[in-house]
CSV table of C-alpha atoms and ligand atoms in Angstrom, one decimal:
chain,number,residue,atom,x,y,z
A,1,MET,CA,38.9,4.1,11.8
A,2,MET,CA,35.2,4.0,11.1
A,3,ARG,CA,32.8,1.0,11.5
A,4,ILE,CA,30.9,-0.4,9.3
A,5,GLY,CA,27.2,-2.2,10.5
A,6,ILE,CA,26.0,-3.7,7.4
A,7,LEU,CA,22.2,-5.5,7.0
A,8,ALA,CA,22.2,-7.7,4.3
A,9,SER,CA,19.3,-10.7,2.9
A,10,GLY,CA,19.8,-12.5,0.6
A,11,SER,CA,23.6,-13.3,-0.8
A,12,GLY,CA,25.2,-10.7,0.8
A,13,SER,CA,28.0,-10.6,-2.7
A,14,ASN,CA,27.7,-6.1,-2.5
A,15,LEU,CA,28.9,-7.1,1.7
A,16,GLN,CA,31.8,-9.6,0.5
A,17,ALA,CA,32.6,-6.3,-2.2
A,18,ILE,CA,33.2,-4.5,0.9
A,19,LEU,CA,34.6,-7.3,2.9
A,20,ASP,CA,36.6,-7.8,0.5
A,21,ALA,CA,37.8,-3.6,0.2
A,22,CYS,CA,38.4,-3.2,4.2
A,23,ALA,CA,41.0,-5.8,3.9
A,24,HIS,CA,42.8,-5.1,1.3
A,25,GLY,CA,42.8,-1.5,2.5
A,26,SER,CA,41.2,0.0,-0.7
A,27,ILE,CA,38.4,2.4,2.5
A,28,PRO,CA,39.3,3.6,5.1
A,29,ALA,CA,37.2,1.4,7.6
A,30,GLN,CA,36.2,-2.5,9.0
A,31,VAL,CA,32.7,-3.6,8.7
A,32,ALA,CA,32.3,-4.4,13.3
A,33,ALA,CA,29.1,-6.8,12.8
A,34,VAL,CA,26.9,-7.6,9.3
A,35,MET,CA,22.4,-8.3,10.8
A,36,SER,CA,20.2,-10.1,8.1
A,37,ASN,CA,16.6,-10.6,8.9
A,38,VAL,CA,16.8,-14.1,6.9
A,39,ALA,CA,17.6,-17.2,8.2
A,40,GLY,CA,20.3,-19.1,6.9
A,41,ALA,CA,21.3,-16.0,4.4
A,42,ARG,CA,24.6,-16.6,2.7
A,43,ALA,CA,25.3,-12.6,3.7
A,44,LEU,CA,25.4,-14.6,7.8
A,45,SER,CA,28.5,-16.9,6.0
A,46,ARG,CA,30.2,-14.0,4.3
A,47,ALA,CA,30.5,-12.9,7.3
A,48,GLU,CA,31.5,-15.4,9.5
A,49,GLU,CA,34.3,-16.2,7.1
A,50,ALA,CA,35.7,-13.2,7.4
A,51,GLY,CA,35.4,-13.1,11.5
A,52,VAL,CA,32.9,-10.5,11.4
A,53,PRO,CA,30.1,-11.2,13.6
A,54,ALA,CA,27.2,-12.4,12.6
A,55,LEU,CA,23.2,-11.1,14.0
A,56,LEU,CA,19.9,-12.8,13.0
A,57,LEU,CA,17.6,-10.6,14.0
A,58,ALA,CA,14.0,-12.7,12.7
A,59,HIS,CA,11.5,-10.0,12.2
A,60,GLY,CA,8.8,-12.1,13.5
A,61,ALA,CA,10.0,-12.3,17.2
A,62,TYR,CA,9.7,-8.9,17.8
A,63,PRO,CA,6.4,-7.4,18.4
A,64,SER,CA,6.4,-4.3,15.2
A,65,ARG,CA,8.6,-3.2,13.7
A,66,ASP,CA,9.8,0.8,15.8
A,67,ALA,CA,10.7,-2.8,17.8
A,68,TYR,CA,12.5,-4.2,15.4
A,69,ASP,CA,14.9,-1.3,15.1
A,70,ALA,CA,15.3,-0.2,18.0
A,71,GLU,CA,16.9,-3.9,18.8
A,72,MET,CA,19.3,-3.5,15.2
A,73,VAL,CA,19.8,0.5,16.9
A,74,SER,CA,20.9,-1.4,20.1
A,75,LEU,CA,23.3,-4.5,18.9
A,76,LEU,CA,24.2,-1.2,16.3
A,77,ARG,CA,25.8,0.7,19.6
A,78,ARG,CA,26.8,-2.3,21.4
A,79,HIS,CA,29.1,-2.8,17.8
A,80,GLN,CA,29.9,0.8,18.0
A,81,VAL,CA,29.5,1.2,14.2
A,82,ASP,CA,29.1,4.5,12.5
A,83,LEU,CA,27.5,3.7,9.5
A,84,VAL,CA,25.0,2.3,8.2
A,85,CYS,CA,25.0,0.3,4.8
A,86,LEU,CA,21.9,-1.0,3.3
A,87,ALA,CA,23.9,-4.7,0.8
A,88,GLY,CA,20.7,-6.1,-0.5
A,89,PHE,CA,18.4,-5.9,3.2
A,90,MET,CA,14.9,-6.2,1.8
A,91,ARG,CA,12.7,-4.1,4.5
A,92,LEU,CA,11.9,-1.0,4.7
A,93,ILE,CA,13.5,1.2,8.0
A,94,THR,CA,11.6,2.8,9.9
A,95,PRO,CA,12.3,6.7,11.9
A,96,VAL,CA,13.9,5.0,14.7
A,97,LEU,CA,16.4,3.5,12.5
A,98,LEU,CA,17.2,6.4,10.7
A,99,SER,CA,17.0,9.0,13.2
A,100,ALA,CA,19.4,7.4,15.9
A,101,PHE,CA,21.9,7.5,12.6
A,102,GLN,CA,21.2,10.0,11.3
A,103,ASN,CA,22.4,10.8,7.0
A,104,ARG,CA,24.3,7.8,8.1
A,105,ILE,CA,23.0,5.5,6.5
A,106,LEU,CA,23.7,4.0,3.1
A,107,ASN,CA,21.7,2.1,0.5
A,108,ILE,CA,22.3,0.7,-2.5
A,109,HIS,CA,19.8,0.9,-5.6
A,110,PRO,CA,20.1,-1.4,-8.8
A,111,SER,CA,18.6,1.5,-11.1
A,112,LEU,CA,19.9,4.8,-12.1
A,113,LEU,CA,17.5,6.4,-9.1
A,114,PRO,CA,15.0,8.4,-9.3
A,115,ALA,CA,13.9,6.4,-11.8
A,116,TYR,CA,13.0,3.1,-10.9
A,117,PRO,CA,11.9,3.4,-6.6
A,118,GLY,CA,11.3,0.5,-4.7
A,119,MET,CA,10.8,-3.0,-5.8
A,120,HIS,CA,12.1,-5.0,-8.6
A,121,ALA,CA,14.0,-2.3,-9.7
A,122,VAL,CA,16.0,-4.0,-13.3
A,123,ARG,CA,12.6,-5.1,-14.1
A,124,GLN,CA,11.0,-2.4,-14.2
A,125,ALA,CA,14.2,-0.5,-16.2
A,126,LEU,CA,12.9,-3.9,-18.6
A,127,LYS,CA,9.6,-3.4,-19.2
A,128,ALA,CA,9.8,0.3,-19.6
A,129,GLY,CA,12.1,-0.3,-22.7
A,130,ALA,CA,15.7,2.5,-20.6
A,131,ARG,CA,18.2,1.3,-23.0
A,132,VAL,CA,21.1,3.0,-20.2
A,133,SER,CA,20.0,1.5,-16.1
A,134,GLY,CA,22.7,1.3,-14.0
A,135,CYS,CA,23.1,1.2,-9.9
A,136,THR,CA,22.5,3.6,-6.4
A,137,VAL,CA,23.9,4.7,-3.3
A,138,HIS,CA,22.4,6.8,-1.6
A,139,ILE,CA,21.9,8.0,1.7
A,140,VAL,CA,19.4,7.3,3.1
A,141,ASP,CA,15.7,9.2,3.4
A,142,GLU,CA,12.0,8.9,5.4
A,143,GLY,CA,10.9,8.2,1.5
A,144,THR,CA,11.6,5.3,-0.5
A,145,ASP,CA,15.4,5.1,-2.3
A,146,THR,CA,14.6,9.0,-2.3
A,147,GLY,CA,17.5,10.5,0.0
A,148,PRO,CA,20.9,12.2,-1.3
A,149,ILE,CA,22.4,10.4,-4.6
A,150,VAL,CA,26.7,9.6,-3.3
A,151,ILE,CA,27.6,7.5,-6.9
A,152,GLN,CA,26.0,6.5,-9.8
A,153,ALA,CA,27.1,3.9,-12.6
A,154,ALA,CA,25.0,3.8,-15.6
A,155,VAL,CA,24.9,-0.1,-17.5
A,156,PRO,CA,22.9,0.1,-21.4
A,157,VAL,CA,20.7,-2.1,-21.3
A,158,LEU,CA,21.7,-5.6,-24.4
A,159,ASP,CA,18.6,-6.6,-26.3
A,160,GLY,CA,18.9,-9.9,-25.1
A,161,ASP,CA,18.7,-8.7,-21.6
A,162,THR,CA,16.2,-10.3,-19.3
A,163,GLU,CA,16.2,-9.4,-15.6
A,164,GLU,CA,18.5,-11.8,-14.7
A,165,THR,CA,21.6,-10.8,-16.7
A,166,LEU,CA,21.0,-7.2,-17.0
A,167,ALA,CA,20.9,-7.8,-13.3
A,168,ALA,CA,24.0,-9.6,-12.8
A,169,ARG,CA,25.5,-6.8,-14.7
A,170,ILE,CA,24.0,-4.5,-12.9
A,171,LEU,CA,25.9,-6.2,-10.1
A,172,VAL,CA,29.7,-5.7,-11.1
A,173,GLN,CA,28.6,-1.8,-11.3
A,174,GLU,CA,27.7,-2.0,-7.6
A,175,HIS,CA,31.0,-4.0,-6.1
A,176,ARG,CA,32.0,-0.6,-7.4
A,177,CYS,CA,29.6,2.5,-6.0
A,178,TYR,CA,29.7,0.4,-2.8
A,179,PRO,CA,33.0,0.5,-1.7
A,180,ARG,CA,34.2,4.0,-3.0
A,181,ALA,CA,31.1,5.7,-0.9
A,182,ILE,CA,32.1,4.3,2.0
A,183,SER,CA,35.4,5.3,1.4
A,184,LEU,CA,34.5,8.8,0.7
A,185,MET,CA,32.1,8.8,4.0
A,186,ALA,CA,34.8,7.4,5.7
A,187,GLN,CA,37.5,10.7,4.9
A,188,GLY,CA,34.7,12.9,5.7
A,189,ARG,CA,34.5,14.3,1.3
A,190,VAL,CA,30.8,14.2,1.9
A,191,GLU,CA,29.0,17.2,2.4
A,192,ILE,CA,24.9,17.0,1.9
A,193,ASP,CA,23.7,20.3,0.5
A,194,GLY,CA,19.3,19.8,0.1
A,195,ARG,CA,18.6,16.6,-1.9
A,196,ARG,CA,22.1,16.8,-3.5
A,197,VAL,CA,25.4,16.1,-2.3
A,198,ARG,CA,28.5,17.9,-2.8
A,199,ILE,CA,32.5,15.5,-3.3
A,200,LYS,CA,34.5,16.5,-1.4
A,201,GLY,CA,38.2,17.4,-2.8
A,202,SER,CA,37.1,15.7,-6.0
A,203,SER,CA,39.2,14.9,-8.9
A,204,GLY,CA,37.2,13.5,-11.3
A,205,ASP,CA,35.9,14.7,-14.9
A,206,PRO,CA,32.9,14.8,-14.8
A,207,THR,CA,33.1,14.7,-19.5
A,208,ARG,CA,35.4,10.9,-19.4
A,209,THR,CA,32.3,8.3,-18.1
A,210,LEU,CA,29.2,7.5,-18.1
A,211,SER,CA,29.7,6.9,-14.1
A,212,SER,CA,29.9,9.1,-10.9
A,213,PRO,CA,33.5,11.1,-11.4
A,214,GLU,CA,33.9,9.9,-7.8
A,215,LEU,CA,34.1,6.6,-8.9
A,216,SER,CA,37.2,6.9,-10.7
A,217,ASP,CA,39.6,9.4,-9.5
B,301,GAR,C1,21.6,-5.8,-5.4
B,301,GAR,O1,21.3,-5.9,-5.8
B,301,GAR,C2,21.3,-4.3,-4.1
B,301,GAR,O2,21.0,-3.4,-5.1
B,301,GAR,C3,19.7,-5.1,-4.2
B,301,GAR,O3,19.4,-5.8,-4.4
B,301,GAR,C4,20.7,-7.0,-4.9
B,301,GAR,C5,21.7,-7.5,-3.6
B,301,GAR,O4,22.5,-7.8,-4.0
B,301,GAR,N1,18.7,-4.0,-3.7
B,301,GAR,C6,17.6,-3.5,-4.3
B,301,GAR,O5,16.7,-3.8,-4.8
B,301,GAR,C7,17.5,-2.9,-2.8
B,301,GAR,N2,16.2,-2.3,-2.9
B,301,GAR,P1,23.7,-8.7,-3.1
B,301,GAR,O6,22.5,-9.8,-1.9
B,301,GAR,O7,24.1,-10.2,-3.6
B,301,GAR,O8,24.5,-8.4,-2.4
């Protein structure tokens, strides 16, 4: 079974969705370790509650980003991780981590990339006056939120939305998309072709929904 390492800085609601999907057997994978750069992050206690190793890597303790990522790589290897999932990990990763897990790092981002990469994606969407936003699960490359897109789901922006209400509506879709994308990776169905991803054996109806068809098949 595929072993996942999850990197999270915050509340860890995506981590929880992944833990739940693994526990229910809806994805053929298991969470091998959870790592955080933030002491006391809710993500770490969620891992502990699920009986998963929860590791704090405080960045202040390392002389450079490379040294930090090298330690991360050695911990991920020690836990025999096959796939790394960034789930609200608010730190840029370096080529040290990227090259150790090439095309095996996923990220979730709260917008329909390539719109609104980087920080404060939900605020950016509101500021731009977008009527539709959403979330994206993508493979991480050397850019910021630029890697090949695996799954997306669209979410309407409503007239009275604030950053909080829109983020919460997007989060509901994130919790569907992330386990689904991991499942596709674990099944070996994600084929990368340049900037594009092809999902092997997909039977989804591309006209039925505003989300990636693979989300609903
Ligand atoms: C999620 O909305 C995720 O998309 C976002 O942080 C939140 C983490 O929530 N990630 C980014 O903005 C990355 N640039 P969670 O800790 O409850 O999973």
